[in-house]
Amino acid sequence: MLYNVFIHKASDGKRSIYAYLIQNARTGSYTEHVIDKKIKRNDSENDFKAFQAIIRHTAKQTDIHKANFIFVKNMTEFLYQLVGIEETEHTYLRDSTNWLLQRFIDYKFEGSNGEEHQAVAVIDNGMQELERHKSALYRFQRLIKKLKGEDLTYE
């Protein structure tokens, strides 16, 4: 079965939020997810690590055999690094990411300027999550979840 995965990154100086939407291409049903990564030295390393988490999560879905990964707006530079058009200092991450993609029978990469309604939804989710992280209450709730041992990666 074919799925479309729309991916967008929203970031401020402290963190990058990767919002993604997994959509069944046949039925149109979808699920939305968010990954939070703190910016350390180089944000492109976070791009590879977040995309690897997205691949793993997408591959765990029961009937996904083919996937179109659609990178929305500001993820196009990462797409160029992933396919080797632009050089990256993280070749080991690029190679391991390409290895993870072998979980799918077929996959494609596309860029999007954000005009599709799915792309707009994933952009909104990323920006909304970035704003929520600025709230003290939200950060406290995440701390409680972390102390309880709950998974914070997917919400």
Short mmCIF file of C-alpha atoms in Angstrom, two decimals:
data_model
loop_
_atom_site.label_atom_id
_atom_site.label_comp_id
_atom_site.label_asym_id
_atom_site.label_seq_id
_atom_site.Cartn_x
_atom_site.Cartn_y
_atom_site.Cartn_z
CA MET A 1 0.00 0.00 0.00
CA LEU A 2 1.24 3.51 -0.85
CA TYR A 3 1.52 6.25 1.76
CA ASN A 4 2.51 9.91 1.49
CA VAL A 5 4.62 11.32 4.31
CA PHE A 6 4.66 15.13 4.50
CA ILE A 7 7.57 16.49 6.58
CA HIS A 8 8.17 20.04 7.79
CA LYS A 9 10.70 21.60 10.17
CA ALA A 10 10.01 24.63 12.35
CA SER A 11 12.84 25.94 14.50
CA ASP A 12 13.91 28.76 16.76
CA GLY A 13 17.33 29.22 18.34
CA LYS A 14 16.81 26.44 20.90
CA ARG A 15 15.01 23.58 19.20
CA SER A 16 13.78 22.15 15.95
CA ILE A 17 10.30 20.70 15.67
CA TYR A 18 9.72 18.13 12.93
CA ALA A 19 6.04 17.73 12.15
CA TYR A 20 4.97 14.96 9.82
CA LEU A 21 1.74 13.58 8.47
CA ILE A 22 1.37 9.97 7.25
CA GLN A 23 -1.44 9.76 4.71
CA ASN A 24 -2.89 6.67 3.04
CA ALA A 25 -2.81 7.57 -0.67
CA ARG A 26 -5.84 5.42 -1.46
CA THR A 27 -8.26 6.30 1.34
CA GLY A 28 -6.95 9.74 2.34
CA SER A 29 -6.90 8.87 6.06
CA TYR A 30 -3.93 10.23 7.97
CA THR A 31 -2.13 10.50 11.30
CA GLU A 32 -0.10 13.45 12.55
CA HIS A 33 3.09 13.28 14.62
CA VAL A 34 5.75 15.61 16.04
CA ILE A 35 9.42 15.15 16.95
CA ASP A 36 11.30 17.63 19.15
CA LYS A 37 15.10 17.96 18.82
CA LYS A 38 17.29 20.39 20.75
CA ILE A 39 19.77 22.30 18.61
CA LYS A 40 23.30 21.53 19.73
CA ARG A 41 26.06 22.38 17.29
CA ASN A 42 24.81 21.56 13.86
CA ASP A 43 21.15 21.41 12.97
CA SER A 44 21.73 19.29 9.86
CA GLU A 45 22.66 16.37 12.15
CA ASN A 46 19.22 16.75 13.76
CA ASP A 47 17.63 16.64 10.29
CA PHE A 48 19.14 13.22 9.61
CA LYS A 49 18.29 11.85 13.06
CA ALA A 50 14.71 13.10 12.89
CA PHE A 51 14.23 11.68 9.40
CA GLN A 52 15.56 8.32 10.62
CA ALA A 53 12.97 8.37 13.42
CA ILE A 54 10.27 9.22 10.85
CA ILE A 55 11.39 6.30 8.66
CA ARG A 56 11.30 3.89 11.60
CA HIS A 57 7.88 5.07 12.74
CA THR A 58 6.45 4.95 9.22
CA ALA A 59 7.86 1.47 8.58
CA LYS A 60 6.23 0.18 11.80
CA GLN A 61 2.79 0.87 10.37
CA THR A 62 1.22 -2.44 9.38
CA ASP A 63 0.66 -2.12 5.65
CA ILE A 64 3.14 0.47 4.41
CA HIS A 65 5.19 -0.94 1.57
CA LYS A 66 5.63 2.13 -0.60
CA ALA A 67 6.19 5.68 0.60
CA ASN A 68 6.44 9.10 -0.96
CA PHE A 69 8.43 11.36 1.35
CA ILE A 70 7.39 14.94 0.63
CA PHE A 71 9.67 17.57 2.16
CA VAL A 72 7.81 20.83 2.68
CA LYS A 73 9.51 24.21 2.18
CA ASN A 74 12.65 24.52 4.34
CA MET A 75 13.54 20.80 4.18
CA THR A 76 14.77 20.98 0.57
CA GLU A 77 18.42 21.57 1.54
CA PHE A 78 18.29 18.41 3.64
CA LEU A 79 16.76 16.56 0.67
CA TYR A 80 19.72 17.61 -1.49
CA GLN A 81 22.14 16.34 1.16
CA LEU A 82 20.21 13.08 1.47
CA VAL A 83 20.37 12.23 -2.22
CA GLY A 84 23.98 13.42 -2.55
CA ILE A 85 23.51 16.56 -4.66
CA GLU A 86 25.00 18.69 -1.90
CA GLU A 87 27.90 17.57 0.25
CA THR A 88 27.31 16.87 3.91
CA GLU A 89 29.74 16.43 6.76
CA HIS A 90 27.47 13.69 8.11
CA THR A 91 28.09 11.01 5.49
CA TYR A 92 27.67 8.25 8.09
CA LEU A 93 24.19 9.56 8.91
CA ARG A 94 23.32 9.85 5.21
CA ASP A 95 24.46 6.26 4.60
CA SER A 96 22.56 4.87 7.58
CA THR A 97 19.46 6.82 6.52
CA ASN A 98 19.64 5.32 3.04
CA TRP A 99 20.05 1.90 4.63
CA LEU A 100 16.89 2.46 6.72
CA LEU A 101 14.96 3.34 3.56
CA GLN A 102 15.44 -0.24 2.36
CA ARG A 103 12.58 -1.20 4.71
CA PHE A 104 10.24 -0.07 1.93
CA ILE A 105 9.68 -1.90 -1.34
CA ASP A 106 9.61 1.45 -3.11
CA TYR A 107 10.09 5.03 -1.99
CA LYS A 108 10.30 8.45 -3.61
CA PHE A 109 11.42 11.88 -2.51
CA GLU A 110 9.61 15.05 -3.49
CA GLY A 111 9.85 18.70 -2.61
CA SER A 112 6.82 20.86 -1.95
CA ASN A 113 6.31 24.60 -1.77
CA GLY A 114 3.51 24.11 0.77
CA GLU A 115 0.45 24.57 -1.43
CA GLU A 116 -1.24 21.19 -0.78
CA HIS A 117 -3.69 21.10 2.11
CA GLN A 118 -1.65 18.30 3.77
CA ALA A 119 1.47 20.47 3.57
CA VAL A 120 -0.39 23.40 5.10
CA ALA A 121 -1.59 21.15 7.94
CA VAL A 122 1.92 19.87 8.68
CA ILE A 123 3.33 23.43 8.63
CA ASP A 124 0.61 24.54 11.07
CA ASN A 125 1.32 21.59 13.37
CA GLY A 126 5.04 22.36 13.45
CA MET A 127 4.55 26.04 14.19
CA GLN A 128 1.90 25.32 16.83
CA GLU A 129 4.17 22.80 18.59
CA LEU A 130 7.05 25.27 18.53
CA GLU A 131 4.84 27.87 20.22
CA ARG A 132 3.65 25.34 22.81
CA HIS A 133 7.25 24.62 23.79
CA LYS A 134 7.61 28.23 24.90
CA SER A 135 4.92 27.73 27.56
CA ALA A 136 6.16 26.95 31.09
CA LEU A 137 3.11 24.73 31.75
CA TYR A 138 3.78 22.63 28.66
CA ARG A 139 7.45 22.17 29.60
CA PHE A 140 6.37 21.12 33.10
CA GLN A 141 3.91 18.57 31.67
CA ARG A 142 6.66 17.13 29.46
CA LEU A 143 8.96 16.87 32.49
CA ILE A 144 6.29 14.90 34.37
CA LYS A 145 5.88 12.55 31.39
CA LYS A 146 9.63 12.07 31.21
CA LEU A 147 9.83 11.28 34.94
CA LYS A 148 7.03 8.73 34.53
CA GLY A 149 8.99 7.10 31.70
CA GLU A 150 6.46 7.89 28.99
CA ASP A 151 7.58 8.28 25.37
CA LEU A 152 7.98 11.94 24.36
CA THR A 153 8.94 11.44 20.73
CA TYR A 154 5.49 10.90 19.23
CA GLU A 155 2.41 12.77 20.34
#
